[in-house]
Coordinates of C-alpha atoms in Angstrom, one line a residue:
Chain A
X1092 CA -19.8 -13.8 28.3
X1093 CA -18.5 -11.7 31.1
X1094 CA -15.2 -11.0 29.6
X1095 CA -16.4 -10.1 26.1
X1096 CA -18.5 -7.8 27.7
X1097 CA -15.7 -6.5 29.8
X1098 CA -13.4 -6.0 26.5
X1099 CA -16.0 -4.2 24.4
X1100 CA -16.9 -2.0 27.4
X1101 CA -13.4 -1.2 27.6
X1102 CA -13.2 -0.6 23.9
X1103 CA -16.1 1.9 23.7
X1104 CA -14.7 3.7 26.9
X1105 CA -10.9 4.4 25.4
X1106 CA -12.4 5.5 22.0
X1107 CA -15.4 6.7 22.7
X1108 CA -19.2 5.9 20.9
X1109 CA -18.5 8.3 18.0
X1110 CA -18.9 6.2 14.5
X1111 CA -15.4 7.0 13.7
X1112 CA -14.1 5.0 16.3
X1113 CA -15.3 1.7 15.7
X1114 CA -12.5 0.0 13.4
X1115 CA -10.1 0.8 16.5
X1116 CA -12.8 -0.9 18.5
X1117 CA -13.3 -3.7 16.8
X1118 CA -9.2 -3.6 16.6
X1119 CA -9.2 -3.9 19.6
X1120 CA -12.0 -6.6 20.2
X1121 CA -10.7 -8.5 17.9
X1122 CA -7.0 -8.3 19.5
X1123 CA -8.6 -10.2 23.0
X1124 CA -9.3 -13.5 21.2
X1125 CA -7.8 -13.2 17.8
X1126 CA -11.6 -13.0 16.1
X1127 CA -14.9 -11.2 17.1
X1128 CA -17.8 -13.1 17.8
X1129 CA -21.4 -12.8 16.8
X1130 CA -22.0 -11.4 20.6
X1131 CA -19.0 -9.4 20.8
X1132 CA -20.5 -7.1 17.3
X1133 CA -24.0 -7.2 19.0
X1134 CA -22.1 -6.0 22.2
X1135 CA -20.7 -3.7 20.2
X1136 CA -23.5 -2.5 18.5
X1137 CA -25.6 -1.7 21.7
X1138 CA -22.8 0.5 23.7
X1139 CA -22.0 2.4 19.8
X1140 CA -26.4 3.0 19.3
X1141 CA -25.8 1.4 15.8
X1142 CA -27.5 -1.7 14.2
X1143 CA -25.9 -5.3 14.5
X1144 CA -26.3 -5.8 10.9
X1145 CA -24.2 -1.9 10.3
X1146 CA -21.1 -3.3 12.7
X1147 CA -21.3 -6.9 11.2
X1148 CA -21.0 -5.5 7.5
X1149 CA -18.1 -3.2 8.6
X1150 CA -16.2 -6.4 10.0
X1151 CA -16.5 -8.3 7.5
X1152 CA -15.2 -6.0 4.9
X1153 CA -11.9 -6.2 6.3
X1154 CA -9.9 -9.4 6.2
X1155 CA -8.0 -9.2 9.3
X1156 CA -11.3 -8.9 11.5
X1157 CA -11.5 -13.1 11.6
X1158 CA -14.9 -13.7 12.1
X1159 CA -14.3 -17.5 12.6
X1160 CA -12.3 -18.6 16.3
X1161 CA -8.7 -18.5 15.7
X1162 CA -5.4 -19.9 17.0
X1163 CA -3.5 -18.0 19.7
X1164 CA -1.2 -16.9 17.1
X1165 CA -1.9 -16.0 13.5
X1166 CA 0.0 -17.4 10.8
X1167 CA -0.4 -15.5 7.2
X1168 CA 1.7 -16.2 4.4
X1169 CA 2.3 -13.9 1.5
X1170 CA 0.5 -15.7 -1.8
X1171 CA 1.3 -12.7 -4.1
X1172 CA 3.7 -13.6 -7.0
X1173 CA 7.3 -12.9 -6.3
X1174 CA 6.8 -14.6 -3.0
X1175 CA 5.8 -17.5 -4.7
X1176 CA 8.5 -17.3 -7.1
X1177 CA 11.1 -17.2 -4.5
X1178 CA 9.1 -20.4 -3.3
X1179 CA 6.4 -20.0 -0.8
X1180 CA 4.9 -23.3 -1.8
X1181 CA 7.5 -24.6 -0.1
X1182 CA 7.1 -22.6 3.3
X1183 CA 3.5 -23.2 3.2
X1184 CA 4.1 -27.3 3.1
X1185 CA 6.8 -27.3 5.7
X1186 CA 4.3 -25.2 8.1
X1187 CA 1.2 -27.7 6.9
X1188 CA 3.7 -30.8 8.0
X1189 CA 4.7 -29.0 11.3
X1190 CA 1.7 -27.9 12.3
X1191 CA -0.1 -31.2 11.5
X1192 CA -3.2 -28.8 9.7
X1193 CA -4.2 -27.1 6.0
X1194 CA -4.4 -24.0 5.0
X1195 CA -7.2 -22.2 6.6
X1196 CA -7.0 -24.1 9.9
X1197 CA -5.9 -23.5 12.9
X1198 CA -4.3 -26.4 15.0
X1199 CA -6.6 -28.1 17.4
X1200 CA -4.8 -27.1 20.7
X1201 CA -5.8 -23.6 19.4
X1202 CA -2.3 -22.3 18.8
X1203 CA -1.9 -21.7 15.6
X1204 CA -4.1 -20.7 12.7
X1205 CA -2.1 -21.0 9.5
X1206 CA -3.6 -18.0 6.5
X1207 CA -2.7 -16.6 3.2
X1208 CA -2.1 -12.8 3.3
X1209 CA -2.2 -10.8 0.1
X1210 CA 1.2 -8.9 -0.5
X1211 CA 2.8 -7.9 3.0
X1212 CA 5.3 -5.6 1.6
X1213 CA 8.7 -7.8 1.8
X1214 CA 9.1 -8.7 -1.5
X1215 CA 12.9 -8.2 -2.2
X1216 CA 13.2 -10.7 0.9
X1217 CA 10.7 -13.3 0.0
X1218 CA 9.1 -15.4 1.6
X1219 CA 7.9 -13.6 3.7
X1220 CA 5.1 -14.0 6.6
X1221 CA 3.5 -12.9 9.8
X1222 CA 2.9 -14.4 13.1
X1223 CA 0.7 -12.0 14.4
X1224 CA 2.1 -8.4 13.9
X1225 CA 5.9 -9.9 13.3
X1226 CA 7.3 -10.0 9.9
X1227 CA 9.6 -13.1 9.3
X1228 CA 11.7 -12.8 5.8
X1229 CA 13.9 -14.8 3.6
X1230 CA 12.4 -17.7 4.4
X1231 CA 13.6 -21.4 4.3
X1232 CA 11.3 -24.1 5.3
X1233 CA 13.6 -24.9 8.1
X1234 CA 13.4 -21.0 9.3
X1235 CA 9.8 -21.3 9.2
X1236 CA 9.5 -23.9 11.3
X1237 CA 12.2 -22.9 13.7
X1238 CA 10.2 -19.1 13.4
X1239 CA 6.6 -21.5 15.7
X1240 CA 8.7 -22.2 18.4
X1241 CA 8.8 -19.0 19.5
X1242 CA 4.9 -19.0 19.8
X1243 CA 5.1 -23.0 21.3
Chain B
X1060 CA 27.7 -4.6 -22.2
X1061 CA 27.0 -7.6 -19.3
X1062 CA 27.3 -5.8 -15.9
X1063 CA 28.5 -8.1 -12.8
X1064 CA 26.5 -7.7 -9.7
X1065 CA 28.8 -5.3 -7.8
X1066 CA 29.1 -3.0 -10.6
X1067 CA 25.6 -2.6 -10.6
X1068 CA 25.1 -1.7 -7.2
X1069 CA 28.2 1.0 -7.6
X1070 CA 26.3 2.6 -10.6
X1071 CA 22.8 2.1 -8.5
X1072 CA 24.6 3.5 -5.6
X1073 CA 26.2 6.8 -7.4
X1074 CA 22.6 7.4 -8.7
X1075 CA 21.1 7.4 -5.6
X1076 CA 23.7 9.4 -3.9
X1077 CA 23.5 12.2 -6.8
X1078 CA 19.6 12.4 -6.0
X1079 CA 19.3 11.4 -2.6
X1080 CA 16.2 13.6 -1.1
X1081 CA 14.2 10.7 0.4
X1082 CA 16.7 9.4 2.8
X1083 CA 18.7 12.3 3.5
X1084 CA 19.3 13.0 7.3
X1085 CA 18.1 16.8 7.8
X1086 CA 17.3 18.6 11.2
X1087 CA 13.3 18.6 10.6
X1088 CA 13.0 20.8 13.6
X1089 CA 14.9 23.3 12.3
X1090 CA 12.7 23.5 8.7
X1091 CA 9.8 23.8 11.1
X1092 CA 11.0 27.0 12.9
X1093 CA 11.2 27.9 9.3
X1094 CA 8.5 26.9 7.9
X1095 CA 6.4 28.6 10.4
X1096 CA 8.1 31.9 9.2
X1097 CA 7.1 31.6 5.8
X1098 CA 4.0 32.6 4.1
X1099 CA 1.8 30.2 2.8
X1100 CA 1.3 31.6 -0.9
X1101 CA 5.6 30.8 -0.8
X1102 CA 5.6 27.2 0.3
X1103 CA 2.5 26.9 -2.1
X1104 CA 4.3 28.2 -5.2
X1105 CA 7.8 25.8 -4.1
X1106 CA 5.1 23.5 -4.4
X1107 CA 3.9 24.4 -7.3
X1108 CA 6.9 25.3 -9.2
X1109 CA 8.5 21.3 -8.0
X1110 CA 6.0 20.1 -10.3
X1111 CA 5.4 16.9 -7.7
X1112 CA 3.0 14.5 -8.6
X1113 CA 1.5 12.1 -5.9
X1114 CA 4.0 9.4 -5.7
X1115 CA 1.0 7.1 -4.4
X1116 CA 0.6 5.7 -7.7
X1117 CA -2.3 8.0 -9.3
X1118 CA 0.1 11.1 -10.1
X1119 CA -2.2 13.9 -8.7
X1120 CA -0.4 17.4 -8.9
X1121 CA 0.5 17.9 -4.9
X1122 CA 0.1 21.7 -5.4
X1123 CA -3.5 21.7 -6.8
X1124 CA -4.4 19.4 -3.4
X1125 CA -3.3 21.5 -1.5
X1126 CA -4.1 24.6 -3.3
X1127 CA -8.1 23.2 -3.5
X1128 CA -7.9 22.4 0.5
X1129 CA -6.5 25.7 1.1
X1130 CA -9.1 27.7 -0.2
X1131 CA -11.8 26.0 1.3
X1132 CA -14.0 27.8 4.2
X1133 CA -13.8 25.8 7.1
X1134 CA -12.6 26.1 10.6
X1135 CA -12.0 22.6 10.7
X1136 CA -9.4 20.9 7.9
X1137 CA -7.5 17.8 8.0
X1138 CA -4.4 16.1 6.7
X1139 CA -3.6 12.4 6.4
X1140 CA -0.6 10.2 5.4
X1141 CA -1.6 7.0 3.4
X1142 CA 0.6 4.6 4.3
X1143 CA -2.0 2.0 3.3
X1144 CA 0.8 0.9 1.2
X1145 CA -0.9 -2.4 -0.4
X1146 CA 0.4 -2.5 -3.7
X1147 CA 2.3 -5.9 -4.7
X1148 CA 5.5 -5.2 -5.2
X1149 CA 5.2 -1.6 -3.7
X1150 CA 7.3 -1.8 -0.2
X1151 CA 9.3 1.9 0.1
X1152 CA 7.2 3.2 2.5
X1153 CA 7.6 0.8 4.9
X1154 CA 11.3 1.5 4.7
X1155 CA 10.9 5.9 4.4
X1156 CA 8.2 5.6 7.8
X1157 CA 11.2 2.9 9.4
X1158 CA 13.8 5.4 8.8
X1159 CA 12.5 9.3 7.7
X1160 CA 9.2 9.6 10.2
X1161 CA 10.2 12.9 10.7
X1162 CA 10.5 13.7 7.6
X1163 CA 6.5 12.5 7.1
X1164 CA 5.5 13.9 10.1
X1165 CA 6.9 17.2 8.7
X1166 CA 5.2 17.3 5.4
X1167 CA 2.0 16.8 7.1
X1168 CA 2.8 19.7 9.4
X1169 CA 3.4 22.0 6.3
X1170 CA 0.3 21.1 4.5
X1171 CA -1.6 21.5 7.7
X1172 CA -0.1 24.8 8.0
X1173 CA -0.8 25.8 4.2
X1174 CA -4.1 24.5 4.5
X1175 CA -4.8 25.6 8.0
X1176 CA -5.7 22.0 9.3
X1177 CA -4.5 21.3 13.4
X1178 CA -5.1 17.5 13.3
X1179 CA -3.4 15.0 10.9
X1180 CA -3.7 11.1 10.9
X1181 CA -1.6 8.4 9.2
X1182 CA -3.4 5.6 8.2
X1183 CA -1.0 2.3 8.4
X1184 CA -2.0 -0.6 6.7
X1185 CA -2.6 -3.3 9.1
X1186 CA 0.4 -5.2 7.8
X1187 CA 3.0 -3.0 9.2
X1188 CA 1.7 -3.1 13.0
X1189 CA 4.7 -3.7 14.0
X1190 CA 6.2 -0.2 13.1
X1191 CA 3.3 1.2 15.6
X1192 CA 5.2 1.6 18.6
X1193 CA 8.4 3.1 16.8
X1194 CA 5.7 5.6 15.1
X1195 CA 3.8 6.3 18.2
X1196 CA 7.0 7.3 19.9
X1197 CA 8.2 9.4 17.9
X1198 CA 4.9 11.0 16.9
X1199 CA 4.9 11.9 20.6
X1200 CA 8.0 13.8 20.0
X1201 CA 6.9 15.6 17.5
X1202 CA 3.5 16.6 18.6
X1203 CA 5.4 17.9 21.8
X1204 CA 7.8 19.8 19.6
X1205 CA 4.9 21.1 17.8
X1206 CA 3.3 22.7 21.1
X1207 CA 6.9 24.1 21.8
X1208 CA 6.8 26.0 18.7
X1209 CA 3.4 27.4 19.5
X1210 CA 1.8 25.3 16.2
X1211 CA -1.7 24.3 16.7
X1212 CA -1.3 20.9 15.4
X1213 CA -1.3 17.1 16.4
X1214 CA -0.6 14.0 14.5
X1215 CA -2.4 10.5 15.8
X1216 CA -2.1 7.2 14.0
X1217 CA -5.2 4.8 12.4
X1218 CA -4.7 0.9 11.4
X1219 CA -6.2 -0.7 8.8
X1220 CA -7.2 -4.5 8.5
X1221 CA -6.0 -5.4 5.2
X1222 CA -8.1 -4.4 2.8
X1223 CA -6.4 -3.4 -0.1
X1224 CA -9.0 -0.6 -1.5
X1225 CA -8.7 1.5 1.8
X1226 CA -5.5 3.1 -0.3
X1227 CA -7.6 4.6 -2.6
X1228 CA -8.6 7.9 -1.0
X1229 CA -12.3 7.5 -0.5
X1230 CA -11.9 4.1 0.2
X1231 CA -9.4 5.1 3.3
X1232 CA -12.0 8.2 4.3
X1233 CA -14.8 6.0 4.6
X1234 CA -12.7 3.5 6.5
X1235 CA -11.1 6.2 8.7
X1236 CA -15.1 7.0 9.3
X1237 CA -16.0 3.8 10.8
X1238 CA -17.5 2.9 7.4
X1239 CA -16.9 -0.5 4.8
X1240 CA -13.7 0.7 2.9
X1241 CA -16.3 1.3 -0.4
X1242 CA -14.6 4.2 -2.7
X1243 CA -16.8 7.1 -3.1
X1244 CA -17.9 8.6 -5.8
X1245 CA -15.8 12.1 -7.0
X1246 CA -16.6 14.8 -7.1
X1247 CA -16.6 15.9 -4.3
X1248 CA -13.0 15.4 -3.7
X1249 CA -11.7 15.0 -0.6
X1250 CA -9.8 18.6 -0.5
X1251 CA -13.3 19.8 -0.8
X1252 CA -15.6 17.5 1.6
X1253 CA -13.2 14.7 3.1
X1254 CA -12.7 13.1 6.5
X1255 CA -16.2 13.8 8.3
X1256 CA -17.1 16.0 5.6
X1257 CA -14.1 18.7 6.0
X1258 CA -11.7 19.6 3.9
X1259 CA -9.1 16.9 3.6
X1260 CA -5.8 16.1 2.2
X1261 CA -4.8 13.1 1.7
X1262 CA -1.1 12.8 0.6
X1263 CA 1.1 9.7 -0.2
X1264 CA 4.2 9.2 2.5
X1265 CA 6.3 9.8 -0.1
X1266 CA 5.4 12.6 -1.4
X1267 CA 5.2 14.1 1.8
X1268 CA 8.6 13.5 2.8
X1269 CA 8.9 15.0 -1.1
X1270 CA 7.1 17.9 0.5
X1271 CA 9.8 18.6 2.8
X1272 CA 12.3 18.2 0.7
X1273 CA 11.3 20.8 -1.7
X1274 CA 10.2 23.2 1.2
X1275 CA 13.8 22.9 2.7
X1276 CA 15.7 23.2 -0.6
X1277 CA 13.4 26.4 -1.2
X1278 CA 11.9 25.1 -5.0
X1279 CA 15.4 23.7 -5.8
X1280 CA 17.1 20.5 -6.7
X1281 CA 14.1 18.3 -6.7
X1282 CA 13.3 19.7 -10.2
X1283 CA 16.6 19.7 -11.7
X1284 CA 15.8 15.6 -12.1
X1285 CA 13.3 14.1 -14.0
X1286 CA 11.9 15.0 -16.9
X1287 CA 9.3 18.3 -18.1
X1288 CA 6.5 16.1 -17.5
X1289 CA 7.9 13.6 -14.7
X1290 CA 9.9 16.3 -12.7
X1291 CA 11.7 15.2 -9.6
X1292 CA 12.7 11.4 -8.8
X1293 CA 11.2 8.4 -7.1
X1294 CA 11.2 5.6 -4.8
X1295 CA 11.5 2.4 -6.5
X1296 CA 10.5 -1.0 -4.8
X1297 CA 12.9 -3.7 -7.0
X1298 CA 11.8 -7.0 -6.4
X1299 CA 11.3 -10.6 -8.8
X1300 CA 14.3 -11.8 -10.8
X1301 CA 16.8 -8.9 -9.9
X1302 CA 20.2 -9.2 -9.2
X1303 CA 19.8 -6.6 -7.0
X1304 CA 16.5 -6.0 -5.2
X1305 CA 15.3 -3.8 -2.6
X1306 CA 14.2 0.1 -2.5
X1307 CA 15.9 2.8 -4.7
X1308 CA 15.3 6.3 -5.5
X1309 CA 16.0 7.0 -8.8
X1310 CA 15.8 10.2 -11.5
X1311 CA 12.0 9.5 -13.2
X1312 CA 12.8 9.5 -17.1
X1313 CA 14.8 6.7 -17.6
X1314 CA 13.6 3.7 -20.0
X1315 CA 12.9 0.2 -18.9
X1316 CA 16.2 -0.8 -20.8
X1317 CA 18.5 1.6 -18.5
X1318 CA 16.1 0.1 -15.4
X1319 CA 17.0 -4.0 -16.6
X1320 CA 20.3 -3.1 -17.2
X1321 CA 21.1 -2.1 -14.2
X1322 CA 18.7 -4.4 -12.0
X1323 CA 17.8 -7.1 -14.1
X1324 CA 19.7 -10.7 -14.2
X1325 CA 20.6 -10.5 -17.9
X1326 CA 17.6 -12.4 -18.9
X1327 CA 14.4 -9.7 -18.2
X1328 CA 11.1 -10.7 -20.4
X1329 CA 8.9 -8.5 -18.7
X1330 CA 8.9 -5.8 -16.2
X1331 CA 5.3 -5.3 -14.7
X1332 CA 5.7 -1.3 -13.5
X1333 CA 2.9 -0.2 -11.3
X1334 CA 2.1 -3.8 -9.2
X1335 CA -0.9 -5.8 -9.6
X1336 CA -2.8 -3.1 -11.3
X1337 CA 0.1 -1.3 -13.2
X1338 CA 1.0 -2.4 -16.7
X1339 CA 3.2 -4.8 -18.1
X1340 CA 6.2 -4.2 -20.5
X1341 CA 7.8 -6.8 -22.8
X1342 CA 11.4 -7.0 -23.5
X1343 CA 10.7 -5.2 -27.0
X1344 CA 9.1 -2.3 -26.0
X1345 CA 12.0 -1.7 -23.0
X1346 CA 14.0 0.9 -24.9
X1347 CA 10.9 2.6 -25.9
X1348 CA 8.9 3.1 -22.8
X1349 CA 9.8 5.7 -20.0
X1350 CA 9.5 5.4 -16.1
X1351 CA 7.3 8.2 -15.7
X1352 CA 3.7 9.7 -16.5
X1353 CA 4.6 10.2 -19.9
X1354 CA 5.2 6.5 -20.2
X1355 CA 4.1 3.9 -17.8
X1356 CA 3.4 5.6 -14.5
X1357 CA 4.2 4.3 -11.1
X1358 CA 4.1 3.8 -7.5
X1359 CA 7.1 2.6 -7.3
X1360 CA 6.4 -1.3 -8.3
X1361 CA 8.9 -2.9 -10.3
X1362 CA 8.8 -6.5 -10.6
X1363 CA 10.8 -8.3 -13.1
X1364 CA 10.3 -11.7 -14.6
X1365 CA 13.0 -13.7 -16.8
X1366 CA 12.3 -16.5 -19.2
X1367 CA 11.5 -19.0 -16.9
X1368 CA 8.2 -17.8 -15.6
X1369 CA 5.2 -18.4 -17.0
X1370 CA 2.9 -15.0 -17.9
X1371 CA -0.2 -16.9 -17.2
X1372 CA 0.6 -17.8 -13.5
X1373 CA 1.5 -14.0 -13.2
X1374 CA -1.8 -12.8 -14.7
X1375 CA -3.8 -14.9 -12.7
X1376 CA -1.8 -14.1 -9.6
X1377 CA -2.8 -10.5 -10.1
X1378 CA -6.5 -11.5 -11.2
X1379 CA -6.9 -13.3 -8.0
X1380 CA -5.5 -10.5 -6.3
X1381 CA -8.1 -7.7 -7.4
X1382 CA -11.0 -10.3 -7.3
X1383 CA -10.1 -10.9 -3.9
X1384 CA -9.5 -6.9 -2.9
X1385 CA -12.6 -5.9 -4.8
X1386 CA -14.1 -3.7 -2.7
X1387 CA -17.7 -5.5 -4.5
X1388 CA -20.3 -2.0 -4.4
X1389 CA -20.2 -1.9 -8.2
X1390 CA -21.2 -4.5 -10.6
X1391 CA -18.5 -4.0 -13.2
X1392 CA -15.5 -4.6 -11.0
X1393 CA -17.1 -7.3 -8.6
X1394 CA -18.4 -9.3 -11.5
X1395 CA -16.2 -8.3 -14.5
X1396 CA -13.0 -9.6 -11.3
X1397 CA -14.5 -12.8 -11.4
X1398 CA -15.3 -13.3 -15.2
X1399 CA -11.5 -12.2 -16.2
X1400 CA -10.1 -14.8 -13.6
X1401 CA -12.6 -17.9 -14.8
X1402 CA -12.5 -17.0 -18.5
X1403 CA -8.2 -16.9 -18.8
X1404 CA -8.9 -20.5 -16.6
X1405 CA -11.3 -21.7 -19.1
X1406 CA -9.3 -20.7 -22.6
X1407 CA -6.1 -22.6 -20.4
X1408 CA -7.8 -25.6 -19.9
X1409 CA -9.6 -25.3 -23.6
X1410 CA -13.2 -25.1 -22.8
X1411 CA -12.9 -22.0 -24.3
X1412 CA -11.5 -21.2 -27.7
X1413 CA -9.0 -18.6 -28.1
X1414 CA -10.7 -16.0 -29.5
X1415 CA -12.6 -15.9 -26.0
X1416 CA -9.2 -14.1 -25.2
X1417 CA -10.6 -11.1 -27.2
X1418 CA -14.3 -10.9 -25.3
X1419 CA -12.6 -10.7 -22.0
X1420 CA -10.1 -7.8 -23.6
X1421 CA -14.1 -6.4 -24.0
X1422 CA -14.9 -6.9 -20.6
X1423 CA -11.7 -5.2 -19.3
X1424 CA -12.3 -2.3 -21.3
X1425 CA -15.5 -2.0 -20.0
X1426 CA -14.3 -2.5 -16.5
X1427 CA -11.7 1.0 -17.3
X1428 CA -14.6 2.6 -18.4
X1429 CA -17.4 1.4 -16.1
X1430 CA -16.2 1.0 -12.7
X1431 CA -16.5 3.1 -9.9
X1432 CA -12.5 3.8 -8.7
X1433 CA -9.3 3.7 -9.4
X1434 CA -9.4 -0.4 -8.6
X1435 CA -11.9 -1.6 -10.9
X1436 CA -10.4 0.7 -13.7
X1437 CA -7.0 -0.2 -13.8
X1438 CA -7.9 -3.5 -13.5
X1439 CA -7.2 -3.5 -17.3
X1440 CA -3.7 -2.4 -17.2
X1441 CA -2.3 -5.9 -16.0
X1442 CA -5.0 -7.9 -18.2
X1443 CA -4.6 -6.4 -21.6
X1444 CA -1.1 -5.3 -21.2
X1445 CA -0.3 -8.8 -20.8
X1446 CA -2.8 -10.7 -22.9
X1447 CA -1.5 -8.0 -25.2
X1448 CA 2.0 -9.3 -25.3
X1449 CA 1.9 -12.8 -24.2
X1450 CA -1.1 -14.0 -25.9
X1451 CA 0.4 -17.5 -26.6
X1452 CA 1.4 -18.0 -23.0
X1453 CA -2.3 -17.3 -21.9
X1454 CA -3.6 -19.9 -24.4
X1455 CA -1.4 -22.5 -24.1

């Protein structure tokens, strides 16, 4: 796990070990592959002088710190109810069709991982999603679709 | 009196225009030459006398913040802009950062001078990453400016991962401090023992930007609107079935009548002010219930639904919501979540009788009373507010 350690190392060094540093660490960490890894919080752990189990409970609290292997690019949908009124359903089939998976999955050429998001903040322009930190609005399934090839 | 869609917008439009402090382009470098001028017992008392109330959604007086931080011993004091703005339906300060980050940054700058605090921090919600290089950039601008004027003090910028509860203050603290985003217990408050146990305050982007607005019009205008008890006006996130959506400022005191009338598509059955854990109003009680704290108070979340939408979907879209953002360190809102969502699914699908409806009222009630934050408490506005008013949607 050379680059992990690498990464981490890196992490700890631009922030420093202080305790309130590590969610832009793990930020960070997490940014390299798209989710941390078991090693990576132990990693992380050992160059902070905190327990595993401490850095494990902070990253789990926090939805964006995937925990599980990820797609390239991150797909999250926003479930809350006025984008579902302006039909998200919709979106979320067309991206399911295009991308072959389910909600929850990622694709198995590791490009995409297709999530629900609670409220994103776009609801006068619903649907609304990110692919990683870009917001895509007024969604159609065709937009949607036409929105992965940028990531293909 | 039917309204068509433009002439809606004009009368939306002329109210804004006649209040207009959020968005208004001002020369924030010049307030600071000024502010740094004044004394702080005189940009406390414009405070004061505004009669702001946090605009984050809670409604605490600004003044007595600041006032509390201020006279605190401590050679280290710090301010910090939540802009964990996680709220559904709540989107304005995505729009005041995109477009008035000056504006924040200055607020920040004049609380840390009233206070006496040299570093402030905005906490972003991880959603809005993408306005981190606009903000970085132009925090570097102002932190030079800063130095130019001689002012001890320096802004730097925190993300959070999506968790919902790190906009409730403690929460955010404990967050900011490399810590589970688990609320805290209060008192202390964070004006007394906050961000690594200093003096903190922790101030809504909006009503910091309100802040500098009432610092720059020296106590003036922002209280001629509003009401005694709502002074001043408000940023409004419009979304649902609107014919016209989108973020508004708007005088606080108006009714939920005025607000359909002018927003609505001529067929409003509910407005739920306040998001996900705000309260719901039914078209019957619109002419009687004010947009303020005197009525139903807000952080700016207006979402309206018309006849065709079912109030069950919309509670258990919000029950999901705070089941899933429960932070989970106390019982009543990590349990009592999780019983409100299964028991309104059980009484729909009739393996519970209706008058089960009423023993999870009880449970909510408990929840206001029992739970440790602002989350867990207000998870009763939405539930009872709507059971309230839409009973026979809920049941069948």
């Amino acid at each position: 796990m050379q680059s992990s350690e690498n990464i981490v190392r890196k992490a700890v060094k631009k922030y420093g070990k202080g305790r309130e540093n590590l969610l832009p660490i793990l930020q960070m960490v997490r940014k390299e592959n798209n989710y941390l890894s078991e090693d990576q919080l132990r990693e992380i752990a050992t160059e902070m002088d905190l327990s595993a189990a401490d850095v494990y409970g902070v990253a789990t609290f926090y939805s964006f710190m995937d925990m599980q292997p990820k797609g390239k690019n991150i797909i999250r949908i926003c479930k809350t109810i006025t984008c579902f009124m302006k039909g998200k359903d919709s979106i979320v089939t067309a991206l399911e069709d295009a991308l072959g998976i389910k909600m929850g999955e990622t694709t198995p050429d590791r490009k995409f991982s297709l999530l629900e998001a609670n409220c994103i903040g776009w609801c006068h322009k619903g649907p609304a999603m990110l692919i990683n930190d870009k917001v895509y609005v007024e969604l159609t399934p065709e937009k949607a679709i036409q929105a992965l090839e940028e990531y293909r | 009196m039917v309204m068509t869609r433009d002439e809606k917008l004009a009368k939306i439009n002329a109210h804004q225009e006649r209040v207009n402090l959020i968005f208004e382009k001002i020369d924030t470098l010049r307030l600071m030459e000024k502010v740094l001028t004044l004394d702080n017992n005189k940009i406390l008392e414009y405070i004061k006398e505004s009669g702001l109330k946090g605009r984050g959604g809670a409604g605490f007086p600004t003044y007595l913040k600041w006032k509390l931080a201020a006279d605190q011993k401590s050679d280290v004091k710090y301010v910090i802009c939540n802009a964990d703005e996680g709220e559904p339906g709540t989107f304005k300060d995505r729009k005041i950062l995109e477009e008035q980050a000056e504006k924040v940054f200055t607020g920040m700058a004049i609380c840390a001078k009233v206070i006496g605090a040299s570093l402030g921090y905005i906490y972003l919600r991880g959603e809005y990453n993408f306005l981190v290089p606009l903000l970085v950039t132009k925090m570097n601008v102002f932190n030079d400016d800063m130095k130019k004027f001689g002012f001890n003090f320096t802004i730097d910028l925190r993300s959070g991962s999506g968790a919902y509860i790190c906009g409730e203050e403690t929460a955010l603290i404990e967050s900011m401090e490399g810590y589970r985003g688990e609320a805290r217990n209060k008192p202390p408050y964070p004006a007394e023992k906050g961000y690594l146990g200093k003096p903190t305050v922790i101030n809504n982007v909006e009503t910091l930007v309100y802040c500098t607005m009432i610092v720059l019009n020296e106590g003036k205008k922002f209280k001629n609107f509003g009401t005694e008890i709502s002074t001043g006006s408000k940023v409004f996130s419009v979304s649902g079935d609107a014919d016209v959506e989108g973020i508004y400022e708007l005088e606080l005191g108006m009714t939920i009548q005025e607000f359909v009338d002018l927003f609505g598509d001529g067929d409003t059955k509910a407005v739920q002010v306040g998001g996900a854990s705000g309260f719901c109003v039914p078209r019957k009680k619109f002419k009687e219930t004010i947009i303020g704290f005197e009525g139903v108070p807000t952080g700016g979340s207006m979402m309206l639904f018309n006849s065709s939408r079912s109030m069950y979907h919309i509670l258990m879209n919000y029950m999901e919501f705070m089941q899933e953002e429960s932070c989970g360190q106390c019982t009543p809102c990590r349990v009592g979540c999780q019983q409100l969502v299964k028991g309104i699914q059980a009484i729909k699908h009739k393996k519970r009788p209706a008058s089960y409806l009423d023993e999870l009222v009880k449970l909510a009630k408990t929840m206001r009373v029992a739970s440790k934050c602002g989350l867990g408490q207000s998870v009763a506005n939405p539930f009872i507010s709507i059971v309230e008013n839409f009973r026979e949607e809920i049941i069948y």
